[in-house]
Coordinates of C-alpha atoms and ligand atoms in Angstrom, one line a residue:
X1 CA 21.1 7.5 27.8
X2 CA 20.0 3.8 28.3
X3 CA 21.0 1.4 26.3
X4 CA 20.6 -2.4 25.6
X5 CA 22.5 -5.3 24.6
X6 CA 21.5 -6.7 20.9
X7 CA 19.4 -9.6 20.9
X8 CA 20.3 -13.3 19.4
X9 CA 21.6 -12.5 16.1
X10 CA 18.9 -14.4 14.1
X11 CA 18.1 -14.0 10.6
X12 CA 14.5 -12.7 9.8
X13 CA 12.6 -12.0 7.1
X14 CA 9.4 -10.1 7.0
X15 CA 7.2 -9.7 3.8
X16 CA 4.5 -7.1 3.4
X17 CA 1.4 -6.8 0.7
X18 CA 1.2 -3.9 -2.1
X19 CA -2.3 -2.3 -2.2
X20 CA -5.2 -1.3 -4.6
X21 CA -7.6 1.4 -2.8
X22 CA -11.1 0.5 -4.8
X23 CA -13.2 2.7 -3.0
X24 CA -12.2 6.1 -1.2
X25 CA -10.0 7.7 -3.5
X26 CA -9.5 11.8 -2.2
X27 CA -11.9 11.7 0.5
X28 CA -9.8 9.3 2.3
X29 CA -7.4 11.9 3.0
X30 CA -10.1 13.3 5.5
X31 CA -10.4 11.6 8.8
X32 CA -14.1 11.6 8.6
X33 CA -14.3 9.2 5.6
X34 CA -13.7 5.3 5.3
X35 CA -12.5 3.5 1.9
X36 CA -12.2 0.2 0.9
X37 CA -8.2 -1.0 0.7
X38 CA -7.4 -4.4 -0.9
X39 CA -4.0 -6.2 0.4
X40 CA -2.6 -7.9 -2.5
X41 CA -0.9 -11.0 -3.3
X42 CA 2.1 -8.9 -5.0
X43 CA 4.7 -8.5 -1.7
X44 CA 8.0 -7.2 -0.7
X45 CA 10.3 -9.2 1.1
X46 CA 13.5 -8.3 3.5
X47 CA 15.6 -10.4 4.4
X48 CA 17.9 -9.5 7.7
X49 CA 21.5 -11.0 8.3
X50 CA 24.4 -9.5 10.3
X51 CA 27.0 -7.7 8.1
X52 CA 30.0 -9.5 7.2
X53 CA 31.8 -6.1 7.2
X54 CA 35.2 -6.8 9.1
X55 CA 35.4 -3.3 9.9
X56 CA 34.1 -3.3 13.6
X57 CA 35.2 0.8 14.1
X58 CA 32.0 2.0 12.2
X59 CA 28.1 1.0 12.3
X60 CA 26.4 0.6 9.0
X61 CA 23.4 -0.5 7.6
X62 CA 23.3 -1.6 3.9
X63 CA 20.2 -2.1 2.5
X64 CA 20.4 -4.3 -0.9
X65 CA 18.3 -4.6 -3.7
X66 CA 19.7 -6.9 -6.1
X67 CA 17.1 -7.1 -8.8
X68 CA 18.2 -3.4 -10.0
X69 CA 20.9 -2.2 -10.8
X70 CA 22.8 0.2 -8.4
X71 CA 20.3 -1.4 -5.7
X72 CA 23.0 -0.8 -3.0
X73 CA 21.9 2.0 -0.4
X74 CA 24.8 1.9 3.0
X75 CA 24.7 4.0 5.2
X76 CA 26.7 5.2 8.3
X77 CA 25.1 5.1 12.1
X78 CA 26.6 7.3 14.7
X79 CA 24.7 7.9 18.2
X80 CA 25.6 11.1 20.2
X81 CA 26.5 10.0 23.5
X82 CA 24.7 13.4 25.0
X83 CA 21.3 13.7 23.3
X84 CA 21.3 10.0 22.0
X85 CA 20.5 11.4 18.1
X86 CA 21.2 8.9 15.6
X87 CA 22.6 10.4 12.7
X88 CA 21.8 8.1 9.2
X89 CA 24.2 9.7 6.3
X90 CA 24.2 7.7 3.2
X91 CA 28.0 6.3 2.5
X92 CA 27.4 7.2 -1.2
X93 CA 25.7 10.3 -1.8
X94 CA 24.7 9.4 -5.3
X95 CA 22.9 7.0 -4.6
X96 CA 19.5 7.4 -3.4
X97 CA 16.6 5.7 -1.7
X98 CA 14.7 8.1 0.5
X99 CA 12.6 5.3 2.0
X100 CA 15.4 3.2 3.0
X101 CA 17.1 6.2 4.7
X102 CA 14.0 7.5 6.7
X103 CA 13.3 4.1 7.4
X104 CA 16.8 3.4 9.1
X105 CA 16.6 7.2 10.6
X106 CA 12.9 6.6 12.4
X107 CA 13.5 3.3 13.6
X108 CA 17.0 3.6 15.0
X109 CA 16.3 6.8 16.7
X110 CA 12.9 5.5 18.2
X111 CA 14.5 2.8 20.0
X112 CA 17.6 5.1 21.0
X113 CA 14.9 7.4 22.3
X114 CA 13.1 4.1 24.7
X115 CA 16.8 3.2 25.4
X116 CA 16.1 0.3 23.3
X117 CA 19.0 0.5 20.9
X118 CA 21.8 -1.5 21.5
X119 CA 25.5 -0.1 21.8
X120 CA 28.0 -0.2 20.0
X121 CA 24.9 -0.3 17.3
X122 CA 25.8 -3.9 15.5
X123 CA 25.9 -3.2 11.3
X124 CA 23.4 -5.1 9.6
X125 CA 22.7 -6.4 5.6
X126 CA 19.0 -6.1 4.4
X127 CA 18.2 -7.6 1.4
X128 CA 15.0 -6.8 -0.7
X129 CA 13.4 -9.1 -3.0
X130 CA 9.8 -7.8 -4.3
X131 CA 7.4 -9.6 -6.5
X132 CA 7.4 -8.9 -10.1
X133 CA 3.9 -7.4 -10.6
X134 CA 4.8 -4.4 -9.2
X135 CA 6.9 -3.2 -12.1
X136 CA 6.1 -3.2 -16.0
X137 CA 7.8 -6.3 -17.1
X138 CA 9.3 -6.6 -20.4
X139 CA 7.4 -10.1 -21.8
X140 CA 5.5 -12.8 -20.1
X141 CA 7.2 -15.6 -18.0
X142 CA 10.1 -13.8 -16.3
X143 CA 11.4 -15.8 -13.7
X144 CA 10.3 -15.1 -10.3
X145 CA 12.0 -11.6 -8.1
X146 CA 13.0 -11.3 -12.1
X147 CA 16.1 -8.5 -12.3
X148 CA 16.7 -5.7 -14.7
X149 CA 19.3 -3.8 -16.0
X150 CA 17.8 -0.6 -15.5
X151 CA 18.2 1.2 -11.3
X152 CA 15.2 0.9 -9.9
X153 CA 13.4 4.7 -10.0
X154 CA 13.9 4.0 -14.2
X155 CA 12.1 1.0 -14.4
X156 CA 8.0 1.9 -14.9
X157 CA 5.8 0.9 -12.2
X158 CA 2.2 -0.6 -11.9
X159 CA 0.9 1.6 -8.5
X160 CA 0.6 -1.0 -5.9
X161 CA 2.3 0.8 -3.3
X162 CA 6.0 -0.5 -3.8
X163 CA 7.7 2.1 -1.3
X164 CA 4.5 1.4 1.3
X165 CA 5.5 -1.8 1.7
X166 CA 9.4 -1.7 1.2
X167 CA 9.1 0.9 4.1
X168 CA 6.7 -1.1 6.0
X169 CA 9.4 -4.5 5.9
X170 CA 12.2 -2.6 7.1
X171 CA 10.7 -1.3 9.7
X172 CA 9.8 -4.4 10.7
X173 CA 13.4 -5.7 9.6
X174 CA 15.3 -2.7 11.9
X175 CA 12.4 -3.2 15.1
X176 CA 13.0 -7.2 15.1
X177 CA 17.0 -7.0 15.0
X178 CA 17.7 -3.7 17.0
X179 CA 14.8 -3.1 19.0
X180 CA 14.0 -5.3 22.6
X181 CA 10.1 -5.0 21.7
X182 CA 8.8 -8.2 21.1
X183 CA 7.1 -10.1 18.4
X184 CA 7.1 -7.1 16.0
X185 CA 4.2 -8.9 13.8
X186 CA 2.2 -8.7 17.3
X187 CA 3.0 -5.2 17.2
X188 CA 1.2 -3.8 14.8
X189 CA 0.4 -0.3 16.3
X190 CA 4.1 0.4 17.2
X191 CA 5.3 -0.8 13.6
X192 CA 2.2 1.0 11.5
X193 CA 3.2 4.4 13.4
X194 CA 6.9 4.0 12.8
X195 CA 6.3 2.7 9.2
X196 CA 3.5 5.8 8.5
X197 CA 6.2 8.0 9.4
X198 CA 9.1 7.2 8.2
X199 CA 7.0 7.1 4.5
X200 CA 5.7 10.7 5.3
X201 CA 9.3 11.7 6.4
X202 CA 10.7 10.2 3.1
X203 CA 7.6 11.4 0.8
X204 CA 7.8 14.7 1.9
X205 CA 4.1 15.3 2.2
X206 CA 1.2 13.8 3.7
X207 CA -0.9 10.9 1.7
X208 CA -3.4 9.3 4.1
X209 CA -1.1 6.5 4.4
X210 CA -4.0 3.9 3.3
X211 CA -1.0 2.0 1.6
X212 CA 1.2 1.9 4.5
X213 CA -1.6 1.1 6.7
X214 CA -2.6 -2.1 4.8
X215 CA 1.6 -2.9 4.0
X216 CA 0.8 -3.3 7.6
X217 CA -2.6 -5.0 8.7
X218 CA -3.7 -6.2 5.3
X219 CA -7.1 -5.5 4.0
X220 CA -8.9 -2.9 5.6
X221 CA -11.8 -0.6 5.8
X222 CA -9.0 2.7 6.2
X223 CA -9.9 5.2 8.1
X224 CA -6.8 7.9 8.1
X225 CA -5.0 9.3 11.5
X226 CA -5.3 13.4 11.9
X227 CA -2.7 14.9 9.4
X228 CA -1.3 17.2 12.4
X229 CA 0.5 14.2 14.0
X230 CA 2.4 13.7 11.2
X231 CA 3.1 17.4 11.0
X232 CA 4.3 17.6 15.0
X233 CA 7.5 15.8 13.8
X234 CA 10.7 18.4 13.5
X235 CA 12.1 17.9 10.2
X236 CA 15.1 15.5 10.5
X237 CA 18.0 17.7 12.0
X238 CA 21.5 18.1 11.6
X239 CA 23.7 15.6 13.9
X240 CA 25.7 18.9 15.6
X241 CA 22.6 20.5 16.7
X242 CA 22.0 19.1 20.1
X243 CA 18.8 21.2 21.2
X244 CA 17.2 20.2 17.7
X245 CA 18.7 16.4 18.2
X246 CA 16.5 16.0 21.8
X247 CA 13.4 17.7 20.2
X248 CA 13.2 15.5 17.6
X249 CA 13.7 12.5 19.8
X250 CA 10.8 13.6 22.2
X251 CA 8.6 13.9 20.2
X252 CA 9.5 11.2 17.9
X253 CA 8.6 9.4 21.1
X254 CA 5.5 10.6 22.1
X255 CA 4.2 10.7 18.8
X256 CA 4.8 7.4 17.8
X257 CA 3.7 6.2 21.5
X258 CA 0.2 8.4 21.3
X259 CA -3.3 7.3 19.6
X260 CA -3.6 8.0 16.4
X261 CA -7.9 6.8 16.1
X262 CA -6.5 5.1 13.0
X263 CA -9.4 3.0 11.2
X264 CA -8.2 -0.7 10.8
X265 CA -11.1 -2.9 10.5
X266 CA -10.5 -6.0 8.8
X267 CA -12.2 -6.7 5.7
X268 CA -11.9 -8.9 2.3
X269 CA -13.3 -9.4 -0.8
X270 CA -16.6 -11.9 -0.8
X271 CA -15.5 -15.4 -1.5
X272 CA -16.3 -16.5 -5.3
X273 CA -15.2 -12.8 -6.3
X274 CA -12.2 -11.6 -7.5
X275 CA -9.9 -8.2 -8.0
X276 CA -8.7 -7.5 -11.2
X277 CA -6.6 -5.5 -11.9
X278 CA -5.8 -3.9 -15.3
X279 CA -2.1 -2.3 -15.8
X280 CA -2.8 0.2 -18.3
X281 CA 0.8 1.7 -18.1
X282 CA 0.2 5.6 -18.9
X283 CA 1.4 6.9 -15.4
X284 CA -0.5 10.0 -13.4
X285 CA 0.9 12.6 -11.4
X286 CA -1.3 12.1 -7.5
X287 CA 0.0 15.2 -6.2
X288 CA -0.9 17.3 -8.7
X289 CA -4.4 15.5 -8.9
X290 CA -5.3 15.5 -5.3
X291 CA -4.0 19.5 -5.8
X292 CA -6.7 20.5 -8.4
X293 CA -9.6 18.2 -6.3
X294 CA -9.0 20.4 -3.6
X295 CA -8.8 23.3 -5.3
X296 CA -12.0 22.2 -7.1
X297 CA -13.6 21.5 -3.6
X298 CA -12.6 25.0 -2.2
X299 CA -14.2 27.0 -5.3
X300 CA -17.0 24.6 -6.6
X301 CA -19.4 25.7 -3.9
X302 CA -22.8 24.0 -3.2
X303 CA -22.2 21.7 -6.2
X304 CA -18.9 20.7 -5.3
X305 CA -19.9 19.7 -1.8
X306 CA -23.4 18.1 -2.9
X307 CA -20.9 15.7 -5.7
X308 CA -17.9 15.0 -2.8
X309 CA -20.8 14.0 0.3
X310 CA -22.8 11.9 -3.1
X311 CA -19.4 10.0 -3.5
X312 CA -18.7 9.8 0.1
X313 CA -22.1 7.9 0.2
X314 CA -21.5 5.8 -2.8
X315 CA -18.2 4.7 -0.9
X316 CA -19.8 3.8 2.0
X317 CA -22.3 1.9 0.2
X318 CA -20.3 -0.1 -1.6
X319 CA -18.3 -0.6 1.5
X320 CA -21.4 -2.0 3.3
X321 CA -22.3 -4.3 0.8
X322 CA -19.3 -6.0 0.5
X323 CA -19.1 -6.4 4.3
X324 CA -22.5 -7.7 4.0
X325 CA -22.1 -10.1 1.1
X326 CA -18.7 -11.9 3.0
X327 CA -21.3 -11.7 6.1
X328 CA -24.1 -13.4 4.0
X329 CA -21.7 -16.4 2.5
X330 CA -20.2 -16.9 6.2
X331 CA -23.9 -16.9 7.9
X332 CA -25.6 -18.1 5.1
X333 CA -23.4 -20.2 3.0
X334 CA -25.5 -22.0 0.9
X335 CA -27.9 -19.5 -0.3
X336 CA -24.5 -17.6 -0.7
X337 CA -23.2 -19.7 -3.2
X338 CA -26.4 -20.7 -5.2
X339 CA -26.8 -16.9 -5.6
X340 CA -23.3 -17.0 -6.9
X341 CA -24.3 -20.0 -9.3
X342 CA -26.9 -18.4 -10.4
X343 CA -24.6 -15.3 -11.6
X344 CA -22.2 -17.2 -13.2
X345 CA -24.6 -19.4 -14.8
X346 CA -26.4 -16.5 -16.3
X347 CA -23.3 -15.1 -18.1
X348 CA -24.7 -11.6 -17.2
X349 CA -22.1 -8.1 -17.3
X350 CA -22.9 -5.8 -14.6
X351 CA -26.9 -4.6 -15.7
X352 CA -27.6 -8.1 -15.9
X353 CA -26.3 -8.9 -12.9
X354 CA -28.1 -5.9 -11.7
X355 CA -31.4 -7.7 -12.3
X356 CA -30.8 -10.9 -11.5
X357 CA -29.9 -9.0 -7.7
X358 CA -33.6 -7.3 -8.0
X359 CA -35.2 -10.9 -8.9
X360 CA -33.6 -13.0 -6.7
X361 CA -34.4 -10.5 -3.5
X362 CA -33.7 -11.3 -0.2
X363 CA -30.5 -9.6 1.6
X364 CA -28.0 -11.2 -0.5
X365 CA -29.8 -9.8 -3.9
X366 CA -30.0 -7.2 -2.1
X367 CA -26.4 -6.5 -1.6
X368 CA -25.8 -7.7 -5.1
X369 CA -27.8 -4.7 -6.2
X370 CA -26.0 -2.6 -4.1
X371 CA -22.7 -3.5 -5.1
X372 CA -23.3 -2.6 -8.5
X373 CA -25.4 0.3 -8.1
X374 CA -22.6 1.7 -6.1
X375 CA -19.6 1.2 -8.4
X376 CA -21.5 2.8 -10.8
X377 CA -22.3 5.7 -8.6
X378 CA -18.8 6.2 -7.4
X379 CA -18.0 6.0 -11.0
X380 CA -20.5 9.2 -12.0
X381 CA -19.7 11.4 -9.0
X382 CA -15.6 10.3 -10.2
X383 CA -16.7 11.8 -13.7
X384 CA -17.9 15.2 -12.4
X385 CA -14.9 15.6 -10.5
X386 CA -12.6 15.1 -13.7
X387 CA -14.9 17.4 -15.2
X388 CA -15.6 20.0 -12.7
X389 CA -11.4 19.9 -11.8
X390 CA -9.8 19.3 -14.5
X391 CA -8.0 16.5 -12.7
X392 CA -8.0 13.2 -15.3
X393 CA -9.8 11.1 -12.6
X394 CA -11.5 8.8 -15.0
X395 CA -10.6 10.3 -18.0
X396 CA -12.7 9.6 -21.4
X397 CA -10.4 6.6 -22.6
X398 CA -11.2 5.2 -19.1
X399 CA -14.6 5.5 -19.1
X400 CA -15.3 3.8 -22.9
X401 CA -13.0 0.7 -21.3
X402 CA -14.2 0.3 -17.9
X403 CA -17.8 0.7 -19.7
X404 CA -16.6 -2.3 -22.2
X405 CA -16.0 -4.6 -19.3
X406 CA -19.2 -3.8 -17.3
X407 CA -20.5 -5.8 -20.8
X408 CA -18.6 -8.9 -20.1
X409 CA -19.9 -12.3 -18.3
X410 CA -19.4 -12.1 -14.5
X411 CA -18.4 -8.2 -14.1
X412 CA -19.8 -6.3 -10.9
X413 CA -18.1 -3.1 -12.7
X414 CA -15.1 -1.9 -12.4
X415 CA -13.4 1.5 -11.2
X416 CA -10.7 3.7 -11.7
X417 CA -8.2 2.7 -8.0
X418 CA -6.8 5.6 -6.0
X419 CA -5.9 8.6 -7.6
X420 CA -7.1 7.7 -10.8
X421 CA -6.2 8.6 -14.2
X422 CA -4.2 6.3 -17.3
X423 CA -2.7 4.0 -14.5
X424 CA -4.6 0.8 -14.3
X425 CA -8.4 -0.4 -13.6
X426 CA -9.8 -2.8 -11.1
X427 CA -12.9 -4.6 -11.7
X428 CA -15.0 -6.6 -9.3
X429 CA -15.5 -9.6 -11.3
X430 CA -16.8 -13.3 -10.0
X431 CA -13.9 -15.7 -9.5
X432 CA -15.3 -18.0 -12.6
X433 CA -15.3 -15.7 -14.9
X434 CA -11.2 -14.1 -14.5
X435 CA -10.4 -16.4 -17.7
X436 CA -13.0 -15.1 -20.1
X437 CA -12.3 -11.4 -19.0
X438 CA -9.1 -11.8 -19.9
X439 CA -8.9 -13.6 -22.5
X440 CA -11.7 -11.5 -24.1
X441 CA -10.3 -10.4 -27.0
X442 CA -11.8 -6.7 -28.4
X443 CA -9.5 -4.6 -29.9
X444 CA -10.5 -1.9 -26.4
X445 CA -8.4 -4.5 -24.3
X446 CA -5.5 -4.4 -26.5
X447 CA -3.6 -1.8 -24.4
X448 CA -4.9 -3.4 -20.8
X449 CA -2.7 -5.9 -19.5
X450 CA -4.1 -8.1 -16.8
X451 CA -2.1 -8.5 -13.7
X452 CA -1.6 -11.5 -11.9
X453 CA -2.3 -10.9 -8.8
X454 CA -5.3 -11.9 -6.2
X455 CA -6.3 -10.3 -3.1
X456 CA -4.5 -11.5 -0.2
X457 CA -5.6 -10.1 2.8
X458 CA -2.8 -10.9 5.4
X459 CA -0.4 -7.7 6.1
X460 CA 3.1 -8.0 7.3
X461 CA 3.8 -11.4 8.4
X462 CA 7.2 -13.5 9.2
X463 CA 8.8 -16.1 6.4
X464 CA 10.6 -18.4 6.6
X465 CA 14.2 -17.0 5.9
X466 CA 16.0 -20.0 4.3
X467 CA 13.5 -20.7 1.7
X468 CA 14.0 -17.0 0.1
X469 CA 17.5 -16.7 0.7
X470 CA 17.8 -19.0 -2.6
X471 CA 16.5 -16.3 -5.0
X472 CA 19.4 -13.8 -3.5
Ligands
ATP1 N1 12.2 -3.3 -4.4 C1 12.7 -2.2 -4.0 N2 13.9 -2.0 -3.6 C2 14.4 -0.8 -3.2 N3 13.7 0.3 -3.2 C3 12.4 0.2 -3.5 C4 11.8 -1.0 -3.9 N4 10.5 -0.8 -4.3 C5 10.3 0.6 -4.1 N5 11.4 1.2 -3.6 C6 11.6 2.6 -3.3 O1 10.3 3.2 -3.5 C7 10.4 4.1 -4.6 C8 9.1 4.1 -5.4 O2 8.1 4.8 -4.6 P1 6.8 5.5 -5.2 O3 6.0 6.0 -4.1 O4 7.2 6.3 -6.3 O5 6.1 4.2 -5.9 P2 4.9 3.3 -5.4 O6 4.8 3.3 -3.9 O7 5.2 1.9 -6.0 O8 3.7 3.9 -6.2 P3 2.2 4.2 -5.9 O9 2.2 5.1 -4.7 O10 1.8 4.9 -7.2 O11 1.5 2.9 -5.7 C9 11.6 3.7 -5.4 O12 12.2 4.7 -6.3 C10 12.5 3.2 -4.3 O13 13.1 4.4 -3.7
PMV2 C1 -5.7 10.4 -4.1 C2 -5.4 9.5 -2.9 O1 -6.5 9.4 -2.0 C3 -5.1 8.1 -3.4 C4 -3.9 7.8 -4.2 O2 -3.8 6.5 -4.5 P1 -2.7 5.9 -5.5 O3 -1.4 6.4 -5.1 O4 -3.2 6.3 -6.9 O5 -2.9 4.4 -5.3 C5 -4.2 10.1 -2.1 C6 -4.0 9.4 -0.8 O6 -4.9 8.8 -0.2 O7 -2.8 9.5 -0.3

C-alpha cells in the first residue's frame, strides 16, 4: 500500500453553516424534486492541532467538545499493512458520538485507500466549538460557544442540522491535516461525498442529505444524489476480516470518486428579506414521519399522488420566484427596492402584501404574488398530508400560529421547515419588519421564541485559527 508523508503540521480550523429546508420537505428525498435550503448564520467550528500525547507507540484522534460535559470522544487508529483498513475503535466505549467516529472511519480509510494517508498516521486534537442557537438555551445573553452542564445528546436542540455540520467540519478537519488533496474548501465534491457518507454511515439510514449538502456549499436549490450509492457501501467491517477490509476500501473509493448528479445551484434569500425562524421547542420524531408519508403515498391512491405532484409544484414555484425576485433586485435594482418600500410602507401581512403584488404588476409584483401564493399552497397540500397520514406535519397548533403571523406587517407567510411538526417555524418576512414580528406581543407568540439567526449563505469555509482558539 502507498503511503505519504504528513504535510506541514499547521493548525486549521474550518467552520460550516446549520440549515433550515423552507421548501421541499419529503419530496426531497426523491431525486426528481428540488427544494429550497437556507445556510444559516448558526455554525460549527473545528479547530485542528497536533496532539500533545507523548505516547508516540499509538495513533489517536481525539475529538473535543468542551462546551458539554463528557465532550471527549478518542479514538485509536491502526492501518493493516496488507489490505490497508483503518480500523477507528473508540478508547472509551461509553462514550459515544457516532458522527465523530464515522467521520474519522470514512475519511482516514479514503485516503488510505488513494495512498494518501500518511504513515505512521500522526495523532491529532479536534476541538468543536458550535454556536449557541443550535441548542435550547436556558435564558437570554449567554456568553458566546456558552457551555452546559448537561453531555451533549441531553441538552434539547432547535433542528438546524448540528451533526450535518459537525460531520461536515471534520471532514474537512481530517482531509486538510491527513490527506495530500489540496485546498479542501476548493474541493467541494470530494469533501460533500465523504461528509454525505460518513453522516449516512453514522445515521444509519438514508435522509437526502439536504443538510449535509448545504454544511457544505451553503445555500442551495438541493437536488438529492440516487439513494443506491449510499447503499453500495459495505457496512463498516471488522479490522480481522481482510476480504471484507479491501471491499470496503474499493468501493469506498469508487464511490466517493463517481458522480453523484447532485443538485447544488447556488441560491439566497432576496435582499431586504429575512428568515425567521421560530424555536417552538416540542421536538418530532422525522423518521417516523417520513415513515407514515410514505406509507400514506403507497395507499392514498389517485388523491395521494394528485396532493404530492400539487406540492411538488408549489415548491417549485416558490423556488422560482425567489430566484426571480434576487434576479429582479440585481437586474433591476431600483424598481427592486421601491417595490420593497412600498411593502414596508404599507404595513401589510401576507394578503395585503398579496394585493399590493397584483397592483403594482410588472415581473417583480409578479413574483411577489407568487411568493405568497406559493407558501400558502405548500402550506394546504402540507395540511392534507397531516391529515390524510396521520403524520403531525403542520399540526392544528401550527396552523392557528403560522396563520397569526401571516397577520402581521411585513410577513410573506411562513411554513412549517423540513419534517415538520412542534419544532419551530420559519417565516419569510421583509428585513424591516424582524423587530415588530418579534416583539409583537399576542399571547399566540408566547411559547415561540425567536432565533437569532440570519441566512448566511457561504458553506464550509476556512477561519482564522488564532482568533477562536481564545473561546477554548
Ligand atoms: N457541538 C457538537 N459537539 C460534538 N458532537 C456534536 C455537536 N453537535 C452535534 N453533535 C453530534 O450530533 C448529534 C445530534 O445529531 P442529530 O442528527 O440528532 O441532531 P441535529 O443534526 O442537530 O438535528 P436535526 O437533524 O433535527 O436538525 C449529537 O448527539 C452529537 O453526537
Ligand atoms: C422529511 C425530510 O425531507 C426533511 C427533514 O428535515 P429536518 O430534519 O426536520 O430539518 C427528510 C430528509 O430530507 O432527510
Amino acid at each position: 500500500m502507498p503511503s505519504s508523508t504528513l504535510p506541514v503540521a499547521e493548525r486549521y480550523c474550518f467552520s460550516a453553516p446549520g440549515k433550515a429546508l423552507f421548501a421541499g420537505g419529503y419530496l426531497v428525498l426523491y431525486p426528481e424534486n428540488s427544494s429550497f435550503v437556507t445556510a444559516l448564520s448558526a455554525r460549527i467550528y473545528a479547530l485542528i492541532s497536533p496532539s500533545q500525547s507523548l505516547d508516540t507507540t499509538r495513533s489517536t484522534v481525539t475529538v473535543l467538545s468542551p462546551q458539554f460535559a463528557e465532550g471527549e470522544w478518542s479514538y485509536n487508529i491502526s492501518r493493516s499493512s496488507t489490505t490497508g483498513f483503518v480500523t477507528v475503535s473508540a478508547v472509551n466505549l461509553s462514550r459515544k458520538n457516532p458522527f465523530a467516529q464515522a467521520a474519522v472511519t470514512t475519511i482516514l480509510n479514503y485516503l488510505s485507500a488513494t495512498g494518501n494517508l500518511p504513515m505512521p498516521i500522526p495523532s491529532l486534537t479536534i476541538n468543536i466549538l458550535s454556536d449557541n442557537a443550535y441548542h435550547s438555551q436556558p435564558h437570554d445573553n449567554v456568553p458566546r460557544f456558552n457551555t452546559h452542564s448537561q453531555a451533549i445528546s441531553a441538552v434539547p436542540k432547535t433542528g438546524l442540522g448540528s451533526s450535518a455540520a459537525l460531520t461536515t467540519v471534520l471532514t474537512a478537519a481530517l482531509l486538510s491535516y491527513y490527506g495530500n488533496v489540496g485546498r479542501v474548501t476548493e474541493n467541494k465534491r470530494l469533501l460533500h461525498n465523504l461528509a454525505q457518507i460518513a453522516h449516512c454511515t453514522a445515521q444509519g439510514k438514508v435522509g437526502s442529505g439536504f443538510d449535509v449538502a448545504c454544511a457544505v456549499y451553503g445555500s442551495i436549490v438541493y437536488q438529492r444524489f440516487l439513494p443506491s450509492i449510499i447503499s453500495a457501501i459495505p457496512v463498516v467491517p471488522n479490522e480481522l476480516d481482510d476480504a471484507k477490509g479491501s471491499e470496503y476500501l474499493h468501493v469506498l473509493k469508487n464511490t466517493i470518486e463517481s458522480n453523484w448528479n447532485v443538485g447544488t445551484a447556488a441560491c439566497a434569500i432576496p435582499p431586504r428579506l429575512r428568515l425567521l425562524m421560530g424555536d417552538i421547542s416540542g421536538g418530532s420524531e422525522t423518521p417516523a414521519m417520513v415513515q407514515m408519508v410514505q406509507q400514506w403515498r403507497r395507499e392514498g391512491g389517485a388523491d395521494a399522488e394528485s396532493t404530492w405532484t400539487s406540492l411538488g409544484k408549489a415548491n417549485q414555484s416558490l423556488i422560482s420566484a425567489m430566484i426571480g425576485l434576487q434576479g429582479e433586485s440585481e437586474s433591476n435594482p431600483k424598481e427592486y427596492a421601491a417595490v420593497m418600500d412600498q411593502i414596508i410602507d404599507s404595513g401589510a401581512g401576507t394578503s395585503g402584501i398579496k394585493t399590493l403584488g397584483v397592483e403594482i404588476g410588472g415581473k417583480i409584483g409578479g413574483l411577489i404574488q407568487q411568493a405568497v401564493d406559493s407558501i400558502t399552497e405548500i402550506r394546504h397540500h402540507l395540511r392534507a398530508i397531516t391529515k390524510g397520514s396521520g403524520a403531525q406535519i403542520e399540526p392544528e397548533q401550527q396552523t392557528r400560529l403560522l396563520d397569526a403571523c401571516n397577520e402581521l406587517p411585513g410577513v410573506f407567510g411562513g411554513v412549517v421547515p423540513g419534517a415538520g411538526g412542534y419544532d419551530a417555524i420559519c417565516l419569510l418576512v421583509t428585513e424591516a419588519s424582524v423587530d415588530r414580528v418579534v416583539n409583537a406581543t399576542n399571547d399566540i407568540f408566547a411559547n415561540v421564541k425567536w432565533l437569532e439567526l440570519r441566512e448566511e449563505s457561504v458553506g464550509l469555509r476556512e477561519e482564522a485559527f488564532p482568533t477562536l482558539a481564545e473561546y477554548l
